[in-house]
Coordinates of C-alpha atoms in Angstrom, one line a residue:
M1 CA 52.4 -47.7 -18.2
D2 CA 50.4 -45.4 -16.2
D3 CA 46.7 -46.4 -16.1
V4 CA 45.6 -43.4 -13.9
K5 CA 42.5 -41.9 -15.4
R6 CA 42.5 -38.2 -15.5
P7 CA 39.3 -36.2 -15.6
H8 CA 38.5 -34.6 -18.9
V9 CA 39.8 -31.0 -19.0
L10 CA 36.3 -29.6 -19.7
L11 CA 34.6 -31.5 -16.8
L12 CA 35.0 -28.7 -14.2
P13 CA 33.7 -25.9 -16.5
I14 CA 30.8 -28.1 -17.5
K15 CA 29.9 -28.7 -13.9
M16 CA 30.2 -25.0 -13.2
V17 CA 27.8 -24.2 -16.1
W18 CA 25.2 -26.7 -14.8
I19 CA 25.5 -25.3 -11.3
A20 CA 25.0 -21.8 -12.6
I21 CA 22.0 -22.9 -14.6
L22 CA 20.5 -24.6 -11.5
M23 CA 21.1 -21.5 -9.4
L24 CA 19.5 -19.2 -12.0
A25 CA 16.5 -21.5 -12.2
I26 CA 16.1 -21.6 -8.4
F27 CA 16.5 -17.8 -8.2
H28 CA 14.0 -17.2 -11.0
F29 CA 11.4 -19.6 -9.5
T30 CA 11.8 -18.1 -6.0
F31 CA 11.7 -14.5 -7.2
G32 CA 8.7 -15.2 -9.4
V33 CA 6.8 -16.8 -6.5
L34 CA 7.7 -14.1 -4.0
N35 CA 7.0 -11.3 -6.5
K36 CA 3.6 -12.8 -7.2
H37 CA 2.6 -12.7 -3.5
Y38 CA 4.8 -9.9 -2.0
G39 CA 6.4 -6.6 -2.8
F40 CA 7.9 -3.5 -1.1
S41 CA 6.9 0.1 -1.1
F42 CA 8.8 3.2 0.1
D43 CA 7.0 6.5 0.7
T44 CA 9.3 9.2 -0.5
H45 CA 7.0 12.2 0.1
K46 CA 8.4 14.9 2.5
K47 CA 4.9 15.2 4.1
R48 CA 3.6 11.7 4.4
C49 CA -0.1 11.0 5.2
I50 CA 1.0 8.3 7.6
P51 CA 4.1 10.0 9.1
E52 CA 4.9 7.2 11.5
Y53 CA 5.9 4.8 8.6
S54 CA 7.8 5.0 5.4
F55 CA 8.7 1.4 4.3
Y56 CA 6.2 -1.3 3.8
L57 CA 6.0 -5.0 2.9
L58 CA 3.1 -5.5 0.5
D59 CA 1.0 -8.6 0.8
K60 CA -0.8 -9.1 -2.5
Q61 CA -2.8 -12.1 -1.3
F62 CA -4.4 -10.2 1.6
G63 CA -7.9 -11.8 1.7
E64 CA -10.7 -9.8 3.4
V65 CA -10.2 -6.1 3.8
K66 CA -9.9 -5.2 7.5
K67 CA -10.5 -1.9 9.2
N68 CA -7.6 0.0 10.8
A69 CA -5.1 -1.7 8.5
I70 CA -3.0 0.1 5.8
Y71 CA -3.7 -0.8 2.2
M72 CA -2.2 0.2 -1.1
F73 CA -4.7 1.1 -3.8
N74 CA -4.9 2.7 -7.2
A75 CA -5.8 6.4 -7.0
R76 CA -9.0 7.4 -8.6
N77 CA -10.3 11.0 -8.9
M78 CA -7.5 12.3 -6.5
T79 CA -6.4 15.3 -8.5
P80 CA -4.5 17.6 -8.0
F81 CA -2.2 15.5 -5.7
F82 CA -2.3 12.1 -7.4
K83 CA -2.8 10.9 -10.9
D84 CA -5.3 8.2 -11.6
G85 CA -3.7 4.7 -11.3
Q86 CA -0.9 6.0 -9.0
M87 CA -0.3 3.6 -6.1
I88 CA -1.3 5.2 -2.7
G89 CA -1.3 3.9 0.8
K90 CA -3.9 4.8 3.5
Y91 CA -5.7 3.3 6.5
V92 CA -9.0 1.7 5.8
I93 CA -11.0 3.3 8.6
A94 CA -14.5 2.3 7.5
K95 CA -16.1 -0.2 5.1
S96 CA -19.5 -1.5 4.0
G97 CA -22.2 -0.9 6.6
D98 CA -20.2 1.7 8.6
T99 CA -21.2 5.3 9.1
V100 CA -18.6 8.1 8.8
D101 CA -19.4 11.5 10.3
I102 CA -17.2 14.4 9.4
N103 CA -17.9 17.5 11.4
K104 CA -16.3 20.4 13.3
N105 CA -14.9 18.0 15.9
G106 CA -13.2 15.6 13.5
I107 CA -13.8 12.3 11.8
F108 CA -15.9 9.7 13.5
V109 CA -16.6 6.1 12.4
N110 CA -19.7 4.6 14.0
G111 CA -19.5 7.3 16.7
L112 CA -15.8 6.7 17.6
E113 CA -13.2 9.4 16.8
F114 CA -10.6 8.5 14.3
R115 CA -8.9 11.9 13.9
D116 CA -9.6 15.3 15.6
R117 CA -10.6 18.4 13.8
K118 CA -7.6 19.2 11.7
F119 CA -8.3 19.5 8.0
G120 CA -5.0 20.8 6.7
L121 CA -5.7 21.0 3.0
T122 CA -8.7 23.3 2.8
E123 CA -6.7 26.4 2.1
K124 CA -4.6 24.7 -0.5
L125 CA -7.7 23.3 -2.2
K126 CA -9.5 26.6 -1.8
I127 CA -12.5 25.1 -0.1
S128 CA -14.2 25.8 3.2
E129 CA -13.9 23.4 6.1
E130 CA -17.7 23.4 6.4
S131 CA -17.9 22.0 2.9
L132 CA -16.3 18.8 4.1
Y133 CA -18.9 18.2 6.9
K134 CA -21.1 15.3 6.0
T135 CA -22.4 11.9 7.1
I136 CA -21.7 9.0 4.8
Q137 CA -23.3 5.5 5.1
L138 CA -21.0 3.2 3.2
R139 CA -22.6 0.8 0.8
D140 CA -21.4 -2.6 -0.5
N141 CA -17.7 -2.6 -1.5
E142 CA -17.2 1.0 -0.4
I143 CA -14.1 2.0 1.6
F144 CA -13.3 5.1 3.5
F145 CA -9.5 5.7 3.3
A146 CA -7.7 8.1 5.7
G147 CA -4.2 9.1 6.8
T148 CA -3.2 10.1 10.3
A149 CA -1.5 13.4 9.4
D150 CA -3.5 16.6 9.3
N151 CA -2.4 17.2 5.7
S152 CA -3.6 13.8 4.5
F153 CA -5.4 14.0 1.2
D154 CA -7.9 11.2 1.8
S155 CA -11.6 10.3 1.6
V156 CA -12.6 13.4 3.5
Y157 CA -11.7 15.4 0.4
W158 CA -12.3 13.0 -2.6
G159 CA -15.0 10.6 -1.3
V160 CA -15.1 6.9 -0.8
G161 CA -13.1 4.3 -2.6
N162 CA -14.0 0.9 -3.8
T163 CA -12.5 -2.5 -2.7
S164 CA -11.7 -3.1 -6.4
Q165 CA -9.0 -0.3 -6.1
I166 CA -7.0 -2.2 -3.5
I167 CA -3.8 -3.8 -4.7
A168 CA -2.2 -5.1 -1.4
K169 CA -2.2 -4.9 2.3
A170 CA 0.8 -2.8 3.4
I171 CA 2.6 -4.1 6.5
P172 CA 4.7 -1.3 8.0
L173 CA 8.3 -2.2 8.5
W174 CA 9.7 1.2 9.6

């Protein structure tokens, strides 16, 4: 008489099912937490407003908005190039309390040059360059967005944004 106990024939499949359930739960939890705090964005435009970068890590828990950082925000009143609600990425070059001066020499924030005098969309928008010249004193929660490219459709053309439009801080990866 052989008293050797053999494992039940379904023991291995049952263990495999439990391991699969555990792996799915870990994946679901990890992905849910990461997706809540982070995301990715890829700029597919041929002519990017920030030509030096195209792939970004998005930090949705960014805290205070900082100048000279790239942020993703919901477009508002940016026709004809972007629909309302479309996600856009630009530098925040000025915020509450700053003064932005747009003149024949370029864009200046508190007297410091951000971009020289190249307003590449005036012809396409059928407006004069002079119509863009103005001085803006930003009020509470106002943001001035800008790209580094000459053809960037930014606050120079459509005015200031609001901090409530910001979705995430965009950390350039490449």
